Short mmCIF file of C-alpha atoms in Angstrom, two decimals:
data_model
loop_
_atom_site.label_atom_id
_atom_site.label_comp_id
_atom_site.label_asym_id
_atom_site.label_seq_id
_atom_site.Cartn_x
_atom_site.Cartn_y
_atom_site.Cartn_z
CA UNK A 1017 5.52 -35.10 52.11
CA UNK A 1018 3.81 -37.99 54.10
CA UNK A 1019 6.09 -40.92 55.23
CA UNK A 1020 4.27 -42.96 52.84
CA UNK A 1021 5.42 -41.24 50.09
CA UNK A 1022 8.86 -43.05 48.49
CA UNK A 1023 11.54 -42.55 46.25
CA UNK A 1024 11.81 -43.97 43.14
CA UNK A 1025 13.15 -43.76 39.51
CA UNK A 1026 10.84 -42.97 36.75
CA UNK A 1027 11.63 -46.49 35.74
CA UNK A 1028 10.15 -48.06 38.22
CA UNK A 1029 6.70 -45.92 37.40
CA UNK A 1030 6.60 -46.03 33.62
CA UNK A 1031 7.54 -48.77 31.10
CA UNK A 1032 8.99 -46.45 28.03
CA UNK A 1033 9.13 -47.23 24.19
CA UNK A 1034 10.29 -45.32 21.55
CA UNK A 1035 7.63 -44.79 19.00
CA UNK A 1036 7.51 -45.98 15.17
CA UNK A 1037 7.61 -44.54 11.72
CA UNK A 1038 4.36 -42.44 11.13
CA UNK A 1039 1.46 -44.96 9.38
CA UNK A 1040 -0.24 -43.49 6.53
CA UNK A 1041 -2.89 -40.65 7.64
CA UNK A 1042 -6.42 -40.08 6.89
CA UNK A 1043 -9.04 -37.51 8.02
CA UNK A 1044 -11.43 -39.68 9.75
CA UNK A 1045 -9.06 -42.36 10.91
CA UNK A 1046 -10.32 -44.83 14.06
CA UNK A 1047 -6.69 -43.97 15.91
CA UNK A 1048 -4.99 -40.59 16.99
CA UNK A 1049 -1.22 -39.95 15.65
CA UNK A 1050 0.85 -38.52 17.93
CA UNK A 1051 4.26 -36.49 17.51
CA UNK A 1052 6.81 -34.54 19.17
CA UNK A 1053 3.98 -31.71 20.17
CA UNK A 1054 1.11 -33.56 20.10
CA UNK A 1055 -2.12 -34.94 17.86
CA UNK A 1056 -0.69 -34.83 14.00
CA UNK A 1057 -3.83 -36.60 12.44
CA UNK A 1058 -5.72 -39.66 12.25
CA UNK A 1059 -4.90 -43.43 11.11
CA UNK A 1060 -6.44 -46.63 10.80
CA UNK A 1061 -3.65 -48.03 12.91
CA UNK A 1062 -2.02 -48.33 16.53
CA UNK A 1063 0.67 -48.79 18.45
CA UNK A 1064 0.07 -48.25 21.74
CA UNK A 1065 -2.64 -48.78 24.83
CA UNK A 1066 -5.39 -46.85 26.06
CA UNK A 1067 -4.36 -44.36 28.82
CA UNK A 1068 -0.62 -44.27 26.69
CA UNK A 1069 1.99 -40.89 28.11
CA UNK A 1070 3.30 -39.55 24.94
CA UNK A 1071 6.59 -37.46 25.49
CA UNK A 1072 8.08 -35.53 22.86
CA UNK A 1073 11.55 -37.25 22.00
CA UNK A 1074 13.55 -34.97 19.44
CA UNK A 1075 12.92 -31.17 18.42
CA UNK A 1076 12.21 -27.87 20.20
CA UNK A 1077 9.40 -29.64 21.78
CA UNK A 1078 11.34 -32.23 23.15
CA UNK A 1079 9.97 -32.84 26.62
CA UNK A 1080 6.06 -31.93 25.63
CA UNK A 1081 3.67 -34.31 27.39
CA UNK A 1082 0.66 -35.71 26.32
CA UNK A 1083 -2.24 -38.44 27.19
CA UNK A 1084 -4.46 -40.89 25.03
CA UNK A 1085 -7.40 -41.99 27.29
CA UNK A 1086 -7.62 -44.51 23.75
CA UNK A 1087 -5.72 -46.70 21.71
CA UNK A 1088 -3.36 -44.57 19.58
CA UNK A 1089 -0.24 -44.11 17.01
CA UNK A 1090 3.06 -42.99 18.44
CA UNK A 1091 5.36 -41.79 15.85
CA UNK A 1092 9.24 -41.81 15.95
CA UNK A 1093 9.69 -38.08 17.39
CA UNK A 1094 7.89 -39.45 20.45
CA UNK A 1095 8.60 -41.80 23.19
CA UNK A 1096 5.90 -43.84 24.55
CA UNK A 1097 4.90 -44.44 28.49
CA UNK A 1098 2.74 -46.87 30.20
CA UNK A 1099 2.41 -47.39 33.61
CA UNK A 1100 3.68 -50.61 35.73
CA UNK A 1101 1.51 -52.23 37.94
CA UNK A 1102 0.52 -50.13 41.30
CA UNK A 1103 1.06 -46.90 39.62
CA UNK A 1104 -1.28 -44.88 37.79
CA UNK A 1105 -1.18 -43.70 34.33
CA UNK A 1106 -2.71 -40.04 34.47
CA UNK A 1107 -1.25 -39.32 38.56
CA UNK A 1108 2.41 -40.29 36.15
CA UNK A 1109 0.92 -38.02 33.14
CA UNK A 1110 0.61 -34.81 35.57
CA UNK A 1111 3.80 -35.51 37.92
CA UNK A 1112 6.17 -35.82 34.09
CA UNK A 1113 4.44 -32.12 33.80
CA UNK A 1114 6.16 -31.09 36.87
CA UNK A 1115 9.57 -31.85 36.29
CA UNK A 1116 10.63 -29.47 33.14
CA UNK A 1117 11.91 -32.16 30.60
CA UNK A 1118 12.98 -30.27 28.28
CA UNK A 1119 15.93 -28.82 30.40
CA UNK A 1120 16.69 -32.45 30.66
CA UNK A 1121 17.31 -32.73 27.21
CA UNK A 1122 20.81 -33.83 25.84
CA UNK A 1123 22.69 -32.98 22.38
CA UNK A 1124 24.30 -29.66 21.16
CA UNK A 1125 22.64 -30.03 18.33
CA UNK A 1126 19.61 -31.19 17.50
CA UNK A 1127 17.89 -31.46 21.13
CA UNK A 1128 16.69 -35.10 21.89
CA UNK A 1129 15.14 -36.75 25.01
CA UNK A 1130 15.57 -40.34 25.50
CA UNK A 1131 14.54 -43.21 27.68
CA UNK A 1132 17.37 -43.73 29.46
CA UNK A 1133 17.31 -40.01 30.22
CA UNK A 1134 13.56 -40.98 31.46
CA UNK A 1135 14.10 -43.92 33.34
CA UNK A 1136 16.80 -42.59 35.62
CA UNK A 1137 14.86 -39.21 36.79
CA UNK A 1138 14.25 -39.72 40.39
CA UNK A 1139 10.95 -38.56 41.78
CA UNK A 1140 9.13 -39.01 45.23
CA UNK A 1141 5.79 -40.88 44.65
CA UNK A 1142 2.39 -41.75 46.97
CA UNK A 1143 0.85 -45.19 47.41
CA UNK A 1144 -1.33 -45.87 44.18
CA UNK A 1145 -4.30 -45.20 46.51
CA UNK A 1146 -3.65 -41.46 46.95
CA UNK A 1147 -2.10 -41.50 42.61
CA UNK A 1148 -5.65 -42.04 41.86
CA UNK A 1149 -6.82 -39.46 44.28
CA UNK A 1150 -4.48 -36.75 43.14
CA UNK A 1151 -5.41 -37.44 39.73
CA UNK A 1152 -8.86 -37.00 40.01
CA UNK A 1153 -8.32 -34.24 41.42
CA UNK A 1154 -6.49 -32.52 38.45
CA UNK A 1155 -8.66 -34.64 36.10
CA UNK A 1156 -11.70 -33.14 37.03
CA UNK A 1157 -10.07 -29.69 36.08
CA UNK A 1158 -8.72 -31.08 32.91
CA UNK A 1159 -11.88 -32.58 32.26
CA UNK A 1160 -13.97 -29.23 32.35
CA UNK A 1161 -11.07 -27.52 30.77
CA UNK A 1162 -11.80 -29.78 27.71
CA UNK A 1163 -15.49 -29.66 27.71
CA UNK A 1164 -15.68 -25.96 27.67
CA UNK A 1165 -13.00 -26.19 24.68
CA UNK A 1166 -15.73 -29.06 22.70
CA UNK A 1167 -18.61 -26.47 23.69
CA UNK A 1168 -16.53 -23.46 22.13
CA UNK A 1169 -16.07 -25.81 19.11
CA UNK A 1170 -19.96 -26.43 19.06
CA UNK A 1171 -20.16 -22.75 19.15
CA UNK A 1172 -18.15 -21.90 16.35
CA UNK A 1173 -19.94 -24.40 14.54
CA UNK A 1174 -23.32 -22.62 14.94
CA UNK A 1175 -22.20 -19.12 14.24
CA UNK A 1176 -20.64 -20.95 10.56
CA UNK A 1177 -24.06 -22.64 10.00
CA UNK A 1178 -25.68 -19.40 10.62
CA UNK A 1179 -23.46 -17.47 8.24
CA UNK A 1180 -23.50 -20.08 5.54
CA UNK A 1181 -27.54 -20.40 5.58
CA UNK A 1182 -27.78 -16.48 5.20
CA UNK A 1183 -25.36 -15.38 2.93
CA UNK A 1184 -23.66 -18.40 1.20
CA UNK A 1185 -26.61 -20.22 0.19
CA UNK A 1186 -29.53 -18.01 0.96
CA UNK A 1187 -31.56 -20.83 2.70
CA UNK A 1188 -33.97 -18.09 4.09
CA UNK A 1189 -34.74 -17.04 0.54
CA UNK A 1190 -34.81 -20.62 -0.43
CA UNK A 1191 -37.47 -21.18 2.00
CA UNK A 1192 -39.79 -18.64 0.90
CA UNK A 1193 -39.23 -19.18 -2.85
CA UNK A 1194 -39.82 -23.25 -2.67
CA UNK A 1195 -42.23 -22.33 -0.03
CA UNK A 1196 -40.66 -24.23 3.06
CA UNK A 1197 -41.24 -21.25 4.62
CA UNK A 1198 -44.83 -19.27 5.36
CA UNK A 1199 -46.04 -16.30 6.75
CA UNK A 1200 -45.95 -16.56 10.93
CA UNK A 1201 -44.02 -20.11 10.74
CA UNK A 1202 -40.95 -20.34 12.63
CA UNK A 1203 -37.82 -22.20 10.93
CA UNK A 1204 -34.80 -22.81 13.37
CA UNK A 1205 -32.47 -20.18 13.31
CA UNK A 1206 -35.79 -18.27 11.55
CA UNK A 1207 -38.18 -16.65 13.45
CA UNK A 1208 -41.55 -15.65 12.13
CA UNK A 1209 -40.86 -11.80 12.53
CA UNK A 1210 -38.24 -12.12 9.89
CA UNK A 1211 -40.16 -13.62 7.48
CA UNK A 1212 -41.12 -10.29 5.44
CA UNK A 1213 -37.64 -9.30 5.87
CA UNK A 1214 -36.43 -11.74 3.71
CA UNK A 1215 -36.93 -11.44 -0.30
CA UNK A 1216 -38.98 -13.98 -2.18
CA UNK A 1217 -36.69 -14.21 -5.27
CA UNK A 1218 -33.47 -13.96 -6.63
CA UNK A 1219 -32.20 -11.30 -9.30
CA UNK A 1220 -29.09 -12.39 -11.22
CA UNK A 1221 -25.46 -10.51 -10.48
CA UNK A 1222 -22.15 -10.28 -11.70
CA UNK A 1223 -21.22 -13.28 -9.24
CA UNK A 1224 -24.09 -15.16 -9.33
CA UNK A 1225 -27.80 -15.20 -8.02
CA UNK A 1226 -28.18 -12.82 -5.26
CA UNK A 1227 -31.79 -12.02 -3.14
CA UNK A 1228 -33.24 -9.22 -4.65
CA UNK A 1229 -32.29 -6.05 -2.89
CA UNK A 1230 -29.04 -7.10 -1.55
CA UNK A 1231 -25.73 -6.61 -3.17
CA UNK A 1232 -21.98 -7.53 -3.41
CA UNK A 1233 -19.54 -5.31 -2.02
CA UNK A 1234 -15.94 -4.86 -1.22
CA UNK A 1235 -14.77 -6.78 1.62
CA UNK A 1236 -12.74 -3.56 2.62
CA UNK A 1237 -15.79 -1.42 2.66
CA UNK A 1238 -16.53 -2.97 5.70
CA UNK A 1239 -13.49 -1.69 7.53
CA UNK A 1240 -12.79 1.64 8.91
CA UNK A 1241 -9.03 1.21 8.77
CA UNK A 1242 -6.10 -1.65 8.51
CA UNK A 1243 -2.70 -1.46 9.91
CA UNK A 1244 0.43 -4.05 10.20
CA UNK A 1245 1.09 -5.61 13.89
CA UNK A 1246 4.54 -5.27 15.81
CA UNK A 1247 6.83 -7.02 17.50
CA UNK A 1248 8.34 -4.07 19.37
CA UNK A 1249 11.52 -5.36 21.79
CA UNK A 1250 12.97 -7.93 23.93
CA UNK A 1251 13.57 -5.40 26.96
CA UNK A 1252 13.23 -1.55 26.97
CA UNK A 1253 15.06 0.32 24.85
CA UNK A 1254 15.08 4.20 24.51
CA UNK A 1255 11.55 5.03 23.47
CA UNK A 1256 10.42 1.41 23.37
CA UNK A 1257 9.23 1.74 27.01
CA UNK A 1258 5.92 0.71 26.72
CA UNK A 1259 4.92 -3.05 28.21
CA UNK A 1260 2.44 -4.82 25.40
CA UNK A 1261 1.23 -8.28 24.87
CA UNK A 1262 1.92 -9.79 21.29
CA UNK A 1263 -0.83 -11.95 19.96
CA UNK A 1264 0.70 -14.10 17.34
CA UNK A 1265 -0.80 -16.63 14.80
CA UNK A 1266 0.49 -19.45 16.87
CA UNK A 1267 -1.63 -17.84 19.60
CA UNK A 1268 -5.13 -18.12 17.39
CA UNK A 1269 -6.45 -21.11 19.10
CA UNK A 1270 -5.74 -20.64 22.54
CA UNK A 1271 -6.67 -17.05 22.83
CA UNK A 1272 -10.12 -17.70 21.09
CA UNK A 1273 -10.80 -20.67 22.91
CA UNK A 1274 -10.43 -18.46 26.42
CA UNK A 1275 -6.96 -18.55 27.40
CA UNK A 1276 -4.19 -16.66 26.71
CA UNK A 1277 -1.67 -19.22 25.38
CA UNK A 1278 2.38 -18.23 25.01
CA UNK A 1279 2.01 -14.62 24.55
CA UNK A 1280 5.06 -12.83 25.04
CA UNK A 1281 5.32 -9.93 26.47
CA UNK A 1282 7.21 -7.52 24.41
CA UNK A 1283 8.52 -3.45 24.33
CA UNK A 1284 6.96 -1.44 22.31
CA UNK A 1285 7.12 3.06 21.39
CA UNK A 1286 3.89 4.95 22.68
CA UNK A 1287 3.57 6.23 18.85
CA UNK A 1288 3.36 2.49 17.42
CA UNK A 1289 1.36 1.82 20.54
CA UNK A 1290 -1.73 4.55 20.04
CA UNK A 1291 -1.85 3.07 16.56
CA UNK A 1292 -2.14 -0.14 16.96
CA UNK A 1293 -3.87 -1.32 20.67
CA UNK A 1294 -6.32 -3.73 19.97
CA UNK A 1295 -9.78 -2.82 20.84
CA UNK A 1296 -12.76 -4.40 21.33
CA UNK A 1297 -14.89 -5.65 18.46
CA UNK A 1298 -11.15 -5.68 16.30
CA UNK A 1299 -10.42 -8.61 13.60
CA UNK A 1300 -6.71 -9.95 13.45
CA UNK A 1301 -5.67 -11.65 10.42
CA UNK A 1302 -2.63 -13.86 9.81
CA UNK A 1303 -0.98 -12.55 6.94
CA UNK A 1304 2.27 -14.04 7.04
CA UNK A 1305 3.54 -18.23 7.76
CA UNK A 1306 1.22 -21.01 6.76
CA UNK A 1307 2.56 -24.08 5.58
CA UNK A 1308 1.78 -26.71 2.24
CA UNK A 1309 -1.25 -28.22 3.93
CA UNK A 1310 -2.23 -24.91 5.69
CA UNK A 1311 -2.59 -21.58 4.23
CA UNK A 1312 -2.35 -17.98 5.59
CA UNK A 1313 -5.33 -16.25 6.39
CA UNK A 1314 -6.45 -17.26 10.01
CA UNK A 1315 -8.33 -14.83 12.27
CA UNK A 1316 -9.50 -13.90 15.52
CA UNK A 1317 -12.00 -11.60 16.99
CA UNK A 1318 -10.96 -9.36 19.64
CA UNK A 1319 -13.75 -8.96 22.92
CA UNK A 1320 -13.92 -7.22 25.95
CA UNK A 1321 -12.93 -10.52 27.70
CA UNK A 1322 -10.09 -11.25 25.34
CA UNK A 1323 -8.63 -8.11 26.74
CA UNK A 1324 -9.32 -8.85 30.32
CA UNK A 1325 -6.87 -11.81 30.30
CA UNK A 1326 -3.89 -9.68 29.45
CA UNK A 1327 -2.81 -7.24 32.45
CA UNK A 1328 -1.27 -4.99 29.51
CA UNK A 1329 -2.01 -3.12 26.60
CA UNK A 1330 -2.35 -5.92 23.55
CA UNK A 1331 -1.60 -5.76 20.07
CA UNK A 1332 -0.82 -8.01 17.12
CA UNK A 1333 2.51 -9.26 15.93
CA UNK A 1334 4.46 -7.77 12.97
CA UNK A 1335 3.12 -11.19 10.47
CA UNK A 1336 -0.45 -10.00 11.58
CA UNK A 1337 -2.84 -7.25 10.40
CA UNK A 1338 -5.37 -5.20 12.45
CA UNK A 1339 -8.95 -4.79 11.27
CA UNK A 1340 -11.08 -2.30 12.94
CA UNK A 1341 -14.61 -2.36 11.30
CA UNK A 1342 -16.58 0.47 10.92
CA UNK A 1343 -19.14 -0.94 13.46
CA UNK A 1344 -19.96 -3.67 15.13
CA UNK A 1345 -22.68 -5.28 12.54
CA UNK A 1346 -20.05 -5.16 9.76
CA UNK A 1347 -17.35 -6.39 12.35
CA UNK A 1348 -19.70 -9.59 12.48
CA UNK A 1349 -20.26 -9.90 9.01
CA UNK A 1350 -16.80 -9.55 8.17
CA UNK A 1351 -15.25 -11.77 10.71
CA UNK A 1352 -17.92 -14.60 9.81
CA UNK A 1353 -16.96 -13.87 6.33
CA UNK A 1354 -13.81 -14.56 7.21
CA UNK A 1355 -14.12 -17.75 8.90
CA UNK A 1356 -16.22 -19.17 6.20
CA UNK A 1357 -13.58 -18.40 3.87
CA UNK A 1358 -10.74 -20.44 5.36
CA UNK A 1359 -12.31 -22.92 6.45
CA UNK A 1360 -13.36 -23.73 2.74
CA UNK A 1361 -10.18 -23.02 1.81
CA UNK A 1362 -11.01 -19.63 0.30
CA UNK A 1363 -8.04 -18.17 1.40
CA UNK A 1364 -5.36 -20.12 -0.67
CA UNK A 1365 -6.23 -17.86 -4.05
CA UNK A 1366 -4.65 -14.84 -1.68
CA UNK A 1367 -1.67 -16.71 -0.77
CA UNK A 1368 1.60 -15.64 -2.61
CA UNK A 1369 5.32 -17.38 -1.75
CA UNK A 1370 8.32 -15.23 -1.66
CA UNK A 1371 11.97 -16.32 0.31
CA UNK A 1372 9.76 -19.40 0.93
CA UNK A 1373 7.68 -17.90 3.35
CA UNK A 1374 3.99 -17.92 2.15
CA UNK A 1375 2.18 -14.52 2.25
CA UNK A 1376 -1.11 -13.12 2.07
CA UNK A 1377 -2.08 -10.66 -0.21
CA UNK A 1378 -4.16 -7.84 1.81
CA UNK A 1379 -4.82 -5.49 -0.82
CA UNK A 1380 -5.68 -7.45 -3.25
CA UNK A 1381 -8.55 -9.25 -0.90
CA UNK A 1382 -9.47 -6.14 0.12
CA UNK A 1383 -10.40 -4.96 -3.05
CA UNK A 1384 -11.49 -7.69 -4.89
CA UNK A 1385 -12.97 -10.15 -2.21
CA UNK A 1386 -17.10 -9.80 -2.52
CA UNK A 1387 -19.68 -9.65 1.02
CA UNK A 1388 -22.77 -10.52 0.35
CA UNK A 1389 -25.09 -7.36 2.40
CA UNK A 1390 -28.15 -7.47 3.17
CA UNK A 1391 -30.70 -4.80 4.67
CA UNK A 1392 -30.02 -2.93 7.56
CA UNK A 1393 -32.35 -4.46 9.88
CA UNK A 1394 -31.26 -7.96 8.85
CA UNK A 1395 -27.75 -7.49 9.48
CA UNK A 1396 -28.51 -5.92 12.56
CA UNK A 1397 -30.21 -9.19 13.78
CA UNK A 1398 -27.71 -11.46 11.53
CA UNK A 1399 -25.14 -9.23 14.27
CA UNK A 1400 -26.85 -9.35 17.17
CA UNK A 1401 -26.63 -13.48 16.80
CA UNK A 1402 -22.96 -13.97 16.09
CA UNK A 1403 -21.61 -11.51 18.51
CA UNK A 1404 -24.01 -13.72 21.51
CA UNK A 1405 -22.18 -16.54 20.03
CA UNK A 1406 -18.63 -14.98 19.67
CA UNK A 1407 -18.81 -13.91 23.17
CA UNK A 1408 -19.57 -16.73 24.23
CA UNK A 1409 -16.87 -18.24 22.88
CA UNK A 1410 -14.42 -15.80 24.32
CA UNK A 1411 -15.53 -16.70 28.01
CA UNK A 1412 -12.83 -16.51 30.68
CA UNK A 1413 -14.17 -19.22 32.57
CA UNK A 1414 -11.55 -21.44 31.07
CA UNK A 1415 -8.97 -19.71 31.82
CA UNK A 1416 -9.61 -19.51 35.23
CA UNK A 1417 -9.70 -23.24 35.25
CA UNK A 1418 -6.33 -23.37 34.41
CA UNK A 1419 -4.78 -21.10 36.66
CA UNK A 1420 -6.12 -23.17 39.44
CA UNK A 1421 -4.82 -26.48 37.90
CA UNK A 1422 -2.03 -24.78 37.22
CA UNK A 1423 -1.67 -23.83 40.83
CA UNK A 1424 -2.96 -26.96 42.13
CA UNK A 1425 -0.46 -29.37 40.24
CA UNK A 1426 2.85 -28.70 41.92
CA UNK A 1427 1.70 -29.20 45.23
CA UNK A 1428 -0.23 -32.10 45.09
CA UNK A 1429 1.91 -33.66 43.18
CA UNK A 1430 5.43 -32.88 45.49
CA UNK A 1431 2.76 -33.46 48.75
CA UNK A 1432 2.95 -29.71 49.81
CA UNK A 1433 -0.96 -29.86 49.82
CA UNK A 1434 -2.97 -33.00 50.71
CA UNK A 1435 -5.55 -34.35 48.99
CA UNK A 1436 -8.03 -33.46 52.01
CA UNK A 1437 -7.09 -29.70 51.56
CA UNK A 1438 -6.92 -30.04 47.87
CA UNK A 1439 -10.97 -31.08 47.89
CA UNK A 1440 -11.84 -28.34 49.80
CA UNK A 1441 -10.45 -25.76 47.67
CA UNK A 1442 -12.39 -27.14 44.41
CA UNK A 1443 -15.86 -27.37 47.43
CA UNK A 1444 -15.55 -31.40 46.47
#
């Protein structure tokens, strides 16, 4: 630490103000609603800044920190932080992630930050000068971080498109029927060599129109086998000596967005272990949680990378299910299929409630949901797309990002590492 650097209270960095009762949401509101843990939805109004600190005040995620670069909504769970003149807002944002608020947290009961708690934290800070430094320095980490995240998102919303033109509404067959489409013209997403791949008509089905030569079939005929996740034990016990890595539902985002989240690390028996080790080119599904406004039925495609990140074996939790298609053209199909369906809220009809826990009902989808298949040769391609895309997706580029802000943060923030040394680490 530089004799610059000085000791102060956190209330002499950040002005702090409890937040207010939650305004009424919409889905394409102008301002970002913040709780305890983060973005809750949209609203039309605000109550706080641009470049706001948002701390989670009550709750298990009491001590969760987050930043608006905009104007935003602060609820009640959350407590509010702006920064006083001659300190910066985001250098504030990172050094609150350094000093574990949560263990701060006071009550026997239900745990609760609050701002006197805040304001009387000592912390050793830099002149404003070398703030802005440090957190440009993180910034520019966070700030890749987020635009790999908005590229996997861009991602994901090609390989839908793709899925929906071809097997939801048939837009290739479309084409050629209302003759959008002619021989050696290339559509996007269509390229001319397909073109006398594709039917010219329709024939009619049980379900509906379908292109003629294509048919419905069992969403569990795509699937070489199904089994139920684990959640093995806490610490070794008798034949539970095998070390695993439990991907949960919770985990969804993170894991398929690069990272590897908050999976535990768990105990598990070599028996339950040969079973049910995720491999490559393997579907989870959430079967078990969900909540009024979101229903079970999430899933995530398992990659080679996705299994890189973990240094052990990996398998899914006990409220999950394992698909392993029979190849991996189906494995697209039926993970696409898959996506489509929750994301249009297909999912709900398979949702049952018992002991108020909502569940889905495997068999039953199984059986009875239909898959649109086409010819070999066009799934094949149809494949060949979405698996570029998925992997893609799956990159561990972003989680290498993190480990080195992860890395970085402590010590630029205490002063263990200049900002000097920290540039020449990141080549700036």
């Amino acid at each position: 630490m530089a004799n610059d650097w000085l000791i102060r209270s956190l209330g002499d960095v950040l002005n702090f103000a409890n937040g207010k009762t939650s305004p009424e949401r919409t889905n394409d509101g102008k301002y970002c609603v913040f709780g305890s843990n983060g973005p809750i939805g949209q609203s039309e109004f605000k109550n706080a800044p641009k470049d706001t600190i948002i701390v989670g005040r009550v709750g298990s995620y009491c001590g969760s920190t987050f930043f608006s670069k905009l104007e935003c909504w602060v609820t009640d769970n959350a407590i509010r932080a702006n920064a006083k003149e001659g300190s910066d807002a985001r250098f504030a944002y990172y050094l609150l992630q350094t000093l574990n608020l949560n263990e701060r947290r006071a009550g026997s009961g239900q745990p609760l930050l609050n701002q006197s708690i805040l304001s009387s934290i000592d912390v050793v800070v830099p002149p404003p000068e070398e703030q802005r430094a440090i957190a440009h320095i993180i910034g520019t980490l966070d700030d890749k971080i987020e635009l790999n995240r908005r590229a996997n998102e861009t991602l994901e919303a090609a390989a839908l498109a793709l899925f929906k033109g071809w097997f939801v509404d048939f837009e290739p067959v479309r084409a050629k029927l209302e003759g959008r489409w002619q021989p050696g013209q290339s559509l996007p997403g269509l390229p001319a060599h397909l073109y006398d791949l594709f039917p010219d008509r329709f024939v009619e089905s049980e379900l509906g129109e379908v292109p003629e030569g294509w048919e419905h079939i069992p969403f569990g005929s795509l699937l070489e086998s199904t089994i139920g996740g684990d959640w093995g034990k806490d610490a070794p016990e008798d034949d539970h000596n095998q070390v695993v890595s439990i991907i949960r539902g919770t985990d969804f985002p993170d894991v398929s967005s690069g990272g590897i989240g908050k999976v535990p690390t768990r105990y598990t028996s070599a028996k339950k272990l040969a079973s049910r080790q995720l491999q490559a080119g393997d579907i989870v599904l959430e079967i078990s949680g969900g909540s009024p406004t979101q229903p079970t039925g999430r899933s995530i495609f398992i990659s080679e990378s996705t299994l890189e990140r973990f240094s052990n074996a990996v398998v899914c939790a006990s409220f999950c299910r394992r698909f392993q298609p029979k190849n991996r053209g189906l494995g697209a199909l039926a993970f696409m299929h898959l996506q489509h369906l929750y994301a249009a809220g297909g999912t709900w009809k398979y949702q049952n409630q018992s002991t108020g826990i909502a569940n889905f009902q495997t068999t039953r989808f199984l059986e009875s949901e239909m898959v649109a298949m086409p010819s070999a040769v066009l799934l094949n391609f149809f494949a060949a797309q979405a698996q570029s895309l998925l992997e893609k997706m799956s990159s561990n580029e972003n989680l290498a990002l993190v480990k080195l802000r992860d890395t970085l943060l402590p010590k630029v923030i205490s002063g263990e590492l200049r900002v000097h040394d920290a540039e020449r680490i990141l080549g700036a």
